[in-house]
Coordinates of C-alpha atoms and ligand atoms in Angstrom, one line a residue:
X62 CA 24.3 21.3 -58.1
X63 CA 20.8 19.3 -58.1
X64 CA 19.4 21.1 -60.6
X65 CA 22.9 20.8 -62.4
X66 CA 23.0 17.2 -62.0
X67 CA 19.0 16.5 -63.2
X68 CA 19.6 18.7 -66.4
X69 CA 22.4 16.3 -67.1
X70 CA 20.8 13.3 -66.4
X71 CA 18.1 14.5 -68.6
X72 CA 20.0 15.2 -71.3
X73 CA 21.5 11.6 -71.2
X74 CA 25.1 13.7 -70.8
X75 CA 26.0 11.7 -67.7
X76 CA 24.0 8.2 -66.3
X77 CA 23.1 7.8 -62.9
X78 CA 25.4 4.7 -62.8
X79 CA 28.0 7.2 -63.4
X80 CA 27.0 9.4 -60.4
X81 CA 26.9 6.4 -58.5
X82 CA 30.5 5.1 -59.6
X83 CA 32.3 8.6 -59.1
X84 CA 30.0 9.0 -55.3
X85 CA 32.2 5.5 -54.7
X86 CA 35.1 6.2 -56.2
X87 CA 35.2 9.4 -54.5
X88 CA 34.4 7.7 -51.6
X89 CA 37.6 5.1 -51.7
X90 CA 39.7 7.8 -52.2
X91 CA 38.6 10.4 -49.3
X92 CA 36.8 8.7 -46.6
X93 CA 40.1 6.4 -45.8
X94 CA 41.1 9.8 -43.9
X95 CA 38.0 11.8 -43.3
X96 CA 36.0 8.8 -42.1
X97 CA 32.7 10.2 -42.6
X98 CA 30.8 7.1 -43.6
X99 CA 29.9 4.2 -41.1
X100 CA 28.7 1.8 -43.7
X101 CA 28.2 1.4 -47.8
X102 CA 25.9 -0.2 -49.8
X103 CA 27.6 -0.6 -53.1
X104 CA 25.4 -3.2 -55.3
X105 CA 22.2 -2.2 -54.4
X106 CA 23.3 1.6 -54.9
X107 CA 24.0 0.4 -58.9
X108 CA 21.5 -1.5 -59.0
X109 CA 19.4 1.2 -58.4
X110 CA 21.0 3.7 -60.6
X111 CA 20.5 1.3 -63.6
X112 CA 16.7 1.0 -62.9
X113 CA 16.5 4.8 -63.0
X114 CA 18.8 4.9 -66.0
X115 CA 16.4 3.1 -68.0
X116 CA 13.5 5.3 -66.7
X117 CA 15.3 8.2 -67.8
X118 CA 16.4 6.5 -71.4
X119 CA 12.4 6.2 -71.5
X120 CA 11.8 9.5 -71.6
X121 CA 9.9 9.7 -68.5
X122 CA 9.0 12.7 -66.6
X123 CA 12.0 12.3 -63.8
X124 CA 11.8 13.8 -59.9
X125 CA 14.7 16.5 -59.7
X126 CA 16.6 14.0 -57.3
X127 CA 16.5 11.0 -59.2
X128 CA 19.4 9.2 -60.1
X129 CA 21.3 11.3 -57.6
X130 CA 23.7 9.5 -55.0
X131 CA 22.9 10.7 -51.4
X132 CA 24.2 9.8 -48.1
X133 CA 22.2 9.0 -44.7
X134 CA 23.2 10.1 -40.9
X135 CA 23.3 6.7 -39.4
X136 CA 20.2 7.1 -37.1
X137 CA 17.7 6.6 -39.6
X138 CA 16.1 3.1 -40.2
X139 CA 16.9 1.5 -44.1
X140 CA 15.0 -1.6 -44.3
X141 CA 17.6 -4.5 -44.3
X142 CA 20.6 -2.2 -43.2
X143 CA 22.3 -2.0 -40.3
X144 CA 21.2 1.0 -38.0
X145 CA 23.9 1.7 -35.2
X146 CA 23.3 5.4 -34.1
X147 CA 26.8 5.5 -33.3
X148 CA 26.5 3.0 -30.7
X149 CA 27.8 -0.3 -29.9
X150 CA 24.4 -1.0 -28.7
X151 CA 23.1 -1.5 -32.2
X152 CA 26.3 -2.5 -33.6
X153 CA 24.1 -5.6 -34.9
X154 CA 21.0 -4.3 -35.1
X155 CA 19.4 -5.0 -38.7
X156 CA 16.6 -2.1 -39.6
X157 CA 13.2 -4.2 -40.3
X158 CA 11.3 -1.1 -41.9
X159 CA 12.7 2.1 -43.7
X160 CA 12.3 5.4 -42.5
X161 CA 9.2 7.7 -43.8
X162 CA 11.9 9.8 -45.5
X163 CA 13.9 7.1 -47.1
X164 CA 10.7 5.5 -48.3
X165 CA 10.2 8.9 -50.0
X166 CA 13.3 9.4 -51.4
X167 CA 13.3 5.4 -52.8
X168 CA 10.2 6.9 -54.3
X169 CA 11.9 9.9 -55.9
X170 CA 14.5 7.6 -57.3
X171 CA 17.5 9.4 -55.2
X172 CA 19.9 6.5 -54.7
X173 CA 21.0 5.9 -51.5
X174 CA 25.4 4.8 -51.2
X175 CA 26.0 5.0 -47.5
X176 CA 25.4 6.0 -44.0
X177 CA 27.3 8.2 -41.8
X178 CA 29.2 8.6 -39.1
X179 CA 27.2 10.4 -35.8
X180 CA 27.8 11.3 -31.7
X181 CA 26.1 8.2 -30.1
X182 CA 22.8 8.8 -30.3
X183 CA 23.3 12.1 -31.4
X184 CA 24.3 13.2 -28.6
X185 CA 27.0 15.8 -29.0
X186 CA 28.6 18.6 -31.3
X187 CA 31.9 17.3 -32.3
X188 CA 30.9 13.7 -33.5
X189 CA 34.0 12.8 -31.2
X190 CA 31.4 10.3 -29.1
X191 CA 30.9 8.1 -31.7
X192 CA 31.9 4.6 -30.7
X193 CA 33.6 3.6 -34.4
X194 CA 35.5 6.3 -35.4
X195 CA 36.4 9.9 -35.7
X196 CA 35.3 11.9 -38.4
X197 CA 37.7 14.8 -39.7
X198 CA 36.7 18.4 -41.1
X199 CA 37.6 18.8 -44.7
X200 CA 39.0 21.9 -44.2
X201 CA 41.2 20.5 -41.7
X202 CA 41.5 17.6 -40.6
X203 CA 42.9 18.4 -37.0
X204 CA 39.7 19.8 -36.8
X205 CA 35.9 18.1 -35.5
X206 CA 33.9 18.6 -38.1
X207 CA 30.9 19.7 -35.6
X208 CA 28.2 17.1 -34.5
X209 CA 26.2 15.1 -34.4
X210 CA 25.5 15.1 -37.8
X211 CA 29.1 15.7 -38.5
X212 CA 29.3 12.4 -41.2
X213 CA 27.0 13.3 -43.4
X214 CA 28.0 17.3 -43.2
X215 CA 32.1 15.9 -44.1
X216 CA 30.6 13.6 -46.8
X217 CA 29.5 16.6 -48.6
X218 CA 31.8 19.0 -48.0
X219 CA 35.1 16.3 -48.7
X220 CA 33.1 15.9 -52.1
X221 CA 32.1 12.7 -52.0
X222 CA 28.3 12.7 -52.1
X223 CA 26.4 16.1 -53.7
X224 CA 23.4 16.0 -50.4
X225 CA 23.1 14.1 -47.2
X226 CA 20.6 13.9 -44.9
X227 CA 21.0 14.7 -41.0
X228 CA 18.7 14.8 -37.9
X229 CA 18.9 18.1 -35.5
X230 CA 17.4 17.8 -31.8
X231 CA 19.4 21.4 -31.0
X232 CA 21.9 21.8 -33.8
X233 CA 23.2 18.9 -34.8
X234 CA 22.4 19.9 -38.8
X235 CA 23.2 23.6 -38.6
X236 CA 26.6 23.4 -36.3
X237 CA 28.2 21.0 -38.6
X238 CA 27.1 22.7 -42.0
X239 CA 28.5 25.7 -40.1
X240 CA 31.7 23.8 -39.1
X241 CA 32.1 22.0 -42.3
X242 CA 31.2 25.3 -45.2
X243 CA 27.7 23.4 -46.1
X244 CA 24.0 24.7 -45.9
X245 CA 22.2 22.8 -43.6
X246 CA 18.4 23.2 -42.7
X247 CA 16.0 22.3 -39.6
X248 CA 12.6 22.1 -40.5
X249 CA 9.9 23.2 -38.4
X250 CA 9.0 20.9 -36.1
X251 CA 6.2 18.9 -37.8
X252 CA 7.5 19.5 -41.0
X253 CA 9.1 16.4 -41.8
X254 CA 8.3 12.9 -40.7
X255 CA 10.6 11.3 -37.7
X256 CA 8.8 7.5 -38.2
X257 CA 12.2 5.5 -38.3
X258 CA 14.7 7.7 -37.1
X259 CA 16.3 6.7 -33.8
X260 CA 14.7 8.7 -31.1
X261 CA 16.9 11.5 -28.9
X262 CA 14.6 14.0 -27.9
X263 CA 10.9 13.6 -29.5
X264 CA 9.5 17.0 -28.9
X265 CA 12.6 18.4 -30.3
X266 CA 13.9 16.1 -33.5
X267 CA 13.7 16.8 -36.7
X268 CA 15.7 15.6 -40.1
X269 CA 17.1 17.6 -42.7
X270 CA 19.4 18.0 -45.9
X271 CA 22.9 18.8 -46.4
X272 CA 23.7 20.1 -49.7
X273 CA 25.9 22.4 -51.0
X274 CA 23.1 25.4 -51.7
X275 CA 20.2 27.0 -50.4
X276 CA 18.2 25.9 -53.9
X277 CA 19.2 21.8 -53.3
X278 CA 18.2 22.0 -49.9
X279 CA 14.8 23.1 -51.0
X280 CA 14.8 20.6 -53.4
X281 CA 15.4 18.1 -51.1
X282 CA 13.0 19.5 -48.5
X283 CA 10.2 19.1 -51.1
X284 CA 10.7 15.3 -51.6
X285 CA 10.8 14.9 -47.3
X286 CA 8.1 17.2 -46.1
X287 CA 4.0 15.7 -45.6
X288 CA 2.3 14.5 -43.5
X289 CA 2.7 11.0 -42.2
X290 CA 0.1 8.6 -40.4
X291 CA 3.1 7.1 -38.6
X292 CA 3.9 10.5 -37.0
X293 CA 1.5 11.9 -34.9
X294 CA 3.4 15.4 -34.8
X295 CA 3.7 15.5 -38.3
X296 CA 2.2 18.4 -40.1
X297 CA 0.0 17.9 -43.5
X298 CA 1.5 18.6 -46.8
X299 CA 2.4 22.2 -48.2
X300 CA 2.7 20.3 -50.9
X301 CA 5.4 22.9 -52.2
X302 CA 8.0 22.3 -54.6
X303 CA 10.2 25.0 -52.6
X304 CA 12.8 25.2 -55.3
X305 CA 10.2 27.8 -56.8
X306 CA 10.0 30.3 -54.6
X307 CA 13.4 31.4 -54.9
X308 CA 12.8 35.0 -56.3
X309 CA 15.6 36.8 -55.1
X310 CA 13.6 38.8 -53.6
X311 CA 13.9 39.9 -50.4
X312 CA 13.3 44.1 -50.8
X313 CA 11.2 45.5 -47.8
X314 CA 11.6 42.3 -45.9
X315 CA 12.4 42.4 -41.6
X316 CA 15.7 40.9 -41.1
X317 CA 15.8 41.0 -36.9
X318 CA 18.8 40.5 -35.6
X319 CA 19.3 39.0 -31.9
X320 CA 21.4 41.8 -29.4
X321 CA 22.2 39.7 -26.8
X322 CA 23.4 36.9 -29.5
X323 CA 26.1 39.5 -31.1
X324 CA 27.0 41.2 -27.8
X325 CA 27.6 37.3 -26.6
X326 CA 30.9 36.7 -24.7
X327 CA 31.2 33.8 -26.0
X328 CA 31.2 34.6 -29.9
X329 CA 34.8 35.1 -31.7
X330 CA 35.0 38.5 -32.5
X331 CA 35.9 37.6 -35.8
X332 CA 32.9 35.7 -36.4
X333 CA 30.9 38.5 -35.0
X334 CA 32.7 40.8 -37.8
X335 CA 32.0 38.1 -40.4
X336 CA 28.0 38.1 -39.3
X337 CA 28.1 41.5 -39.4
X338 CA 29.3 42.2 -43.4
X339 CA 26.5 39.3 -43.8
X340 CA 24.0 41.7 -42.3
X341 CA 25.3 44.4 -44.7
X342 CA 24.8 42.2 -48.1
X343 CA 21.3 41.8 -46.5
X344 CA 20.5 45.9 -46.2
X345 CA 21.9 45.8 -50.1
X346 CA 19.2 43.7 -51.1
X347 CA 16.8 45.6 -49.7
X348 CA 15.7 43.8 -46.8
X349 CA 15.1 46.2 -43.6
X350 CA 17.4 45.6 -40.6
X351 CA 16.1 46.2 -36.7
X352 CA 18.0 45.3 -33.7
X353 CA 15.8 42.9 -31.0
X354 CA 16.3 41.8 -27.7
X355 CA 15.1 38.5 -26.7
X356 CA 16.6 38.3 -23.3
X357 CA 14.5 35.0 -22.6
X358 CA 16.9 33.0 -24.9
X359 CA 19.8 33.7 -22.3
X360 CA 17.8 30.2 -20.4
X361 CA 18.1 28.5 -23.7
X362 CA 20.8 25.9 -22.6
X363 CA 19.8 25.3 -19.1
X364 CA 16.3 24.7 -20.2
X365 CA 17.5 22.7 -23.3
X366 CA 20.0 20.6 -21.1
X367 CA 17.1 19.5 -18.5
X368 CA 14.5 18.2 -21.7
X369 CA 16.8 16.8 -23.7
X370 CA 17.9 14.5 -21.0
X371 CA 14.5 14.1 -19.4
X372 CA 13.9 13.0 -22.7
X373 CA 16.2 10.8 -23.5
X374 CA 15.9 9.0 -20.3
X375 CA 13.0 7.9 -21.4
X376 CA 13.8 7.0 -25.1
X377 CA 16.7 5.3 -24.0
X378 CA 14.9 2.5 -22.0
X379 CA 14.7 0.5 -24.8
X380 CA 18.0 -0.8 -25.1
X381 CA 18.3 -3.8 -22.3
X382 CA 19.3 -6.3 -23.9
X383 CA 15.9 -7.3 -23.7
X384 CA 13.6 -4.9 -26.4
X385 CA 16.9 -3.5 -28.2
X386 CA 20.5 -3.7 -27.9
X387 CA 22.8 -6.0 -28.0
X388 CA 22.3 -9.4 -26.1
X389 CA 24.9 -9.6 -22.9
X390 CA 25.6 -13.8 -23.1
X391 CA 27.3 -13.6 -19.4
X392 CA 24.3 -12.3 -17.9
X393 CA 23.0 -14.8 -15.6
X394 CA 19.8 -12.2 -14.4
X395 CA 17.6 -10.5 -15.4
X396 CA 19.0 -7.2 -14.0
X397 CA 22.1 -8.2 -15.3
X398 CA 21.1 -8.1 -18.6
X399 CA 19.9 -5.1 -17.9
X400 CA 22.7 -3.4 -16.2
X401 CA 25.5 -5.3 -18.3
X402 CA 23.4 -4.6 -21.4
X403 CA 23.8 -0.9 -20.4
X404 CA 26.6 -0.3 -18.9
X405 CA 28.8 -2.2 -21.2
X406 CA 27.5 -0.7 -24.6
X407 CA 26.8 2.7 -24.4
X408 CA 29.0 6.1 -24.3
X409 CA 29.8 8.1 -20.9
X410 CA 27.8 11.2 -22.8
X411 CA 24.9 8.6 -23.2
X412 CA 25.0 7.7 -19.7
X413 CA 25.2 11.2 -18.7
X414 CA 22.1 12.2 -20.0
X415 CA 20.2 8.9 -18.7
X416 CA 21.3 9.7 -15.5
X417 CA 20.6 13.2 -15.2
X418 CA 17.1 12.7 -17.1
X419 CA 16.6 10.1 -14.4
X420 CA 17.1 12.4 -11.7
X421 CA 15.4 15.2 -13.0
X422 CA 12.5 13.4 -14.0
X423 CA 12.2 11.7 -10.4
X424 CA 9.0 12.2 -8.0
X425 CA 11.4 14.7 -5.4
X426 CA 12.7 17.0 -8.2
X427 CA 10.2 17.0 -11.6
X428 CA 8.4 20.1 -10.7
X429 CA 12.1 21.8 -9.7
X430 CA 13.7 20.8 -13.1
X431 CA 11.8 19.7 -15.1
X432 CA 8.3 21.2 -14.8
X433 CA 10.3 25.0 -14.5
X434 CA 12.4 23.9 -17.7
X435 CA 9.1 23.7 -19.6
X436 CA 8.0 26.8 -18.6
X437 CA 11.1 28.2 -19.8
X438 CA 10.3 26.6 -22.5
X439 CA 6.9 28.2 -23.2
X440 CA 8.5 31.8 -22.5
X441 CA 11.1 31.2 -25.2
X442 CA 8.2 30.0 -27.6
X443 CA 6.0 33.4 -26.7
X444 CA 9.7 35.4 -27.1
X445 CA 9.7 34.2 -30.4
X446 CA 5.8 34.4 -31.3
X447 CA 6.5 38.3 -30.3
X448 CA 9.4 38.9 -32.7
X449 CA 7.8 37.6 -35.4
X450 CA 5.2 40.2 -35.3
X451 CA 7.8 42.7 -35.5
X452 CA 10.4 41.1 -37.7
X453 CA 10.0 38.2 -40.8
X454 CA 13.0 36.5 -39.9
X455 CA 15.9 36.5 -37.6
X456 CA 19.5 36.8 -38.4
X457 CA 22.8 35.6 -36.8
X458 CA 25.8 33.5 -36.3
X459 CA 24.7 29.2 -36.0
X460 CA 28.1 28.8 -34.0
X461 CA 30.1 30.6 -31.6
X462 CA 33.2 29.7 -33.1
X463 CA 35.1 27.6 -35.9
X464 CA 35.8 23.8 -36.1
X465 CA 38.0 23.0 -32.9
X466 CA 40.0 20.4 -32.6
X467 CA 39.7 17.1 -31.6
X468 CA 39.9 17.1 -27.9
X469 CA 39.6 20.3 -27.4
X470 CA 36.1 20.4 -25.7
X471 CA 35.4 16.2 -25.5
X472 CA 37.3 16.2 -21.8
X473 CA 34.4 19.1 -20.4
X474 CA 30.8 18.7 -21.3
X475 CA 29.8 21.7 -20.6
X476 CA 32.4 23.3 -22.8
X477 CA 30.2 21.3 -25.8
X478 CA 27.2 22.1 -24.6
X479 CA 27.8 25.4 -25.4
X480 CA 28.8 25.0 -28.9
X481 CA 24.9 25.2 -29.4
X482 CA 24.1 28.1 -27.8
X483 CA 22.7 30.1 -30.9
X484 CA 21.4 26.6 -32.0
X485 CA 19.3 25.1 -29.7
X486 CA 16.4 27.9 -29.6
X487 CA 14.6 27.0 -32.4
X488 CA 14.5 23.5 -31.6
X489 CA 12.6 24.6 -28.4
X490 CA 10.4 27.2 -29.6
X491 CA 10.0 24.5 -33.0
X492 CA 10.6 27.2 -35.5
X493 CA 12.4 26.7 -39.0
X494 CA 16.3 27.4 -39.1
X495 CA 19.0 27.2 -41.6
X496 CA 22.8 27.4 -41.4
X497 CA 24.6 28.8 -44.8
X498 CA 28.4 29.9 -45.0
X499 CA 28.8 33.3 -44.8
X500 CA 32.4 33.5 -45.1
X501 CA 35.7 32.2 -43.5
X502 CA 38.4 33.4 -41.0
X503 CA 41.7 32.2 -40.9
X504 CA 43.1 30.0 -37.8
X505 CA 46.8 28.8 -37.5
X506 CA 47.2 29.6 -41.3
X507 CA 44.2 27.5 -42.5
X508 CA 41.3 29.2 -44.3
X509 CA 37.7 28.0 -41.5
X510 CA 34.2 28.2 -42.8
X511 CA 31.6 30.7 -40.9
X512 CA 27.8 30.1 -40.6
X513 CA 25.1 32.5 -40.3
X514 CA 21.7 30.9 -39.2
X515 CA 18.4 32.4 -40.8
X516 CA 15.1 31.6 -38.3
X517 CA 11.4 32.1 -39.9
X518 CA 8.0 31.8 -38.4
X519 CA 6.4 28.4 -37.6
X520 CA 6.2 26.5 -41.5
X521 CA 7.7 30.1 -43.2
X522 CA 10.5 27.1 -44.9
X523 CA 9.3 29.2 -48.0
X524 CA 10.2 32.5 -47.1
X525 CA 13.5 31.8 -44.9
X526 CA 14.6 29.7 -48.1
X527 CA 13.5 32.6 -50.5
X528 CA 15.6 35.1 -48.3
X529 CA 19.2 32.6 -48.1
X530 CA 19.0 31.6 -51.3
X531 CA 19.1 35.8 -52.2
X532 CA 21.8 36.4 -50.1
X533 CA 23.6 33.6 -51.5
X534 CA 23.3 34.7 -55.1
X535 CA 24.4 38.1 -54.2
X536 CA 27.3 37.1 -52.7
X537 CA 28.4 34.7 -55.6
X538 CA 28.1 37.4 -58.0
Ligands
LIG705 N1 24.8 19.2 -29.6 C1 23.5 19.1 -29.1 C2 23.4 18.0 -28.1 O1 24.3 17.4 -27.8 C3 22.6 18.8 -30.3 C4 22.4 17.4 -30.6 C5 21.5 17.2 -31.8 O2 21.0 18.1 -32.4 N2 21.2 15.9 -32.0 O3 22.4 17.8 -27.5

């Protein structure tokens, strides 16, 4: 659709101010009931589309994103726009610097229309924990459309914006594109910049594109990736334009695929059959096909649900009233402000996690939780350093199971938490991982989307994109 859209703008067959009108217009007459988007910013969104309008009637030499309207998950800083997370914490909060990525897509000339709607904090799979509202699936809307990045997946997939961007600490791209019938893409950890988005977990975030195929999200990838001096962790430039490496060609390539993931319990047999007819268009194009166990990954979750909140305990700090958050006027303490600050404005998933990163962060119990959890941690990584010797790039389902419906898990955390049990992994071991639809089983008469998540080696973006965007040409035939 990107490369659609820029061939059009080109031409001068279509203006961006166009784009921009219909995002809007598309907008007034979809969000009202799928409630994707948090916040708008209308002038400066056409104002912006008429400066890059008269680049374009220039003649310049245009980025393959300019002039296109895009949409931002709600945790990332725009200068001079409000940045809630999801939170009545920040409900006031007013961004005083943009984002590394929104600097560089101001740069690209990709117009920005709206943020979206997110789990506080981005905490969660369902985007039920928001505090503003609740986002519906297109497909259904009795349905979550997956979290936490589950606005900006139902603002593409309702049609209203052609790419969003989203943040993923364990899955909270790749569930909702799964949920939702987008492609959605993690970066390796390192690949893109995370100065100016809203910490959850810092060893494990990373922000990515929504788009409606494997080629935009490579398009957009190359406009986010580089190095940044702002971000230690981030890794220097491939300086790739990764929209070229599409070949199609995948012939002779290793397509592992996880045993222990397909024989899950957990997984919906019809998903599992859906995976597996995705594995056979694979052997079609050539690509090899080998079974691996990975047994490790079974520790995935626990280990995943002792860092994240460790993590988060400590990123969390920050909002007291004091540093961050909003201002508590009845407080007559300090410690009031403090615990009135907290206890009044944030989530009972929110406080969850504080809590139990507290505790497992404390003198008595780091080396029993938190200390083992990173060994775990550095088993997974090795688990996946090994099958990447034998294998190019791994091969499964991103969810084990369709869009529920609202309340269906919200009541029992630990039936979300494992919503993300094919997810999480790579945001632990740090490798690359994308989430493209793969097909769609029927529920209570309605037509679901299905996911299948491709993993590559550490900074292998190229390859992994090369190998979904062949599938999904040979499936679209
Ligand atoms: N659902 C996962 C969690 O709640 C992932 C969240 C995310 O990736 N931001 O932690």
């Amino acid at each position: 659709m990107i490369r659609k859209l820029h061939n059009a703008l080109k031409n001068r067959e279509i203006t961006s101010a166009e784009l921009v009108k219909k995002a809007f217009d598309d907008i007034a007459e979809k969000d009202g009931e799928i409630q994707a988007f948090l916040s708008l910013r209308k002038e400066k969104a056409l104002q912006r589309a008429q400066e890059i309008d008269e680049q374009f009637e220039k003649g310049r030499e245009m980025n393959m994103l300019a002039g296109i309207p895009y949409a931002t998950k709600d945790n990332m800083c725009v200068r001079g726009e409000r940045v809630t997370a999801g939170s009545k914490m920040l409900e006031k909060y007013i961004a005083p610097y943009s984002a590394t990525v929104i600097e560089r897509l101001e740069a690209s000339g990709a117009v920005l229309v709206g943020k979206t709607n997110m789990d506080e904090f981005a905490m969660g799979s369902s985007t039920e924990k928001s505090a503003y509202q609740k986002t519906k699936n297109p497909h259904d809307t009795e349905r979550v459309p997956g979290g936490s990045s589950g606005g900006s997946a139902a603002s593409v997939a309702g049609g209203m914006v052609p790419w969003s961007l989203g943040s993923d600490t364990g899955g909270s791209i790749r569930q909702p594109a799964s949920l939702c019938g987008v492609v959605g893409l993690k970066p390796t950890y390192g690949r893109v910049s995370r100065w100016g988005l809203l910490a959850m977990a810092s060893s494990l975030d990373q922000i990515g594109p929504f788009a409606t195929s494997v080629e935009d999200v490579a398009c957009i990838l190359s406009e986010i990736a580089g190095e940044d001096s702002n971000d230690a962790t981030s890794a220097q430039s491939s300086g790739k334009h990764y929209q070229n490496f599409l070949t199609g060609d995948i012939k002779g390539k290793k397509i592992g695929i996880i045993q222990e993931w397909i024989d899950h319990k957990g997984l919906d047999p019809e998903i599992r059959n859906v995976v597996e007819k995705a594995i056979e268009s694979f052997k079609k194009l050539g690509a090899e096909i080998e079974y691996v166990s990975m047994p490790t990954l079974e520790y995935a979750i626990p280990a995943y649900y002792i860092i994240v909140p460790s993590e988060v305990s400590s990123n969390m700090a920050r909002y007291d009233g004091i540093r961050f958050g909003s201002v508590t006027p009845d407080a007559k303490t300090i410690l009031e402000t403090y615990t009135k600050t907290r206890s009044q404005n944030l989530g009972s998933e929110v406080k969850r996690r504080i809590m139990l990163g507290t505790y497992t962060l404390s003198a008595g119990y780091y080396d029993a939780y938190y200390k083992k959890a990173q060994k775990v941690r550095a088993l997974i990584r090795k688990e996946f350093e090994r099958a990447f010797v034998q294998v190019d790039f791994l091969f499964g389902p991103t969810s084990p199971e369709v869009a529920f419906r609202f309340g269906e898990k919200s009541k029992d955390p630990l039936s979300m938490y494992l919503s993300d049990i094919y997810t999480v992994t790579a945001n632990i071991a740090g490798v690359p991982a994308i989430s493209f639809p793969i097909g769609t089983i029927q529920k209570d008469g309605v037509s679901l989307p299905v996911g299948g998540q491709l993993m590559a080696k550490w900074f292998d973006e190229e390859g992994m994109l090369c190998a979904s965007d062949a599938y999904e040409k040979s499936v679209s035939l």
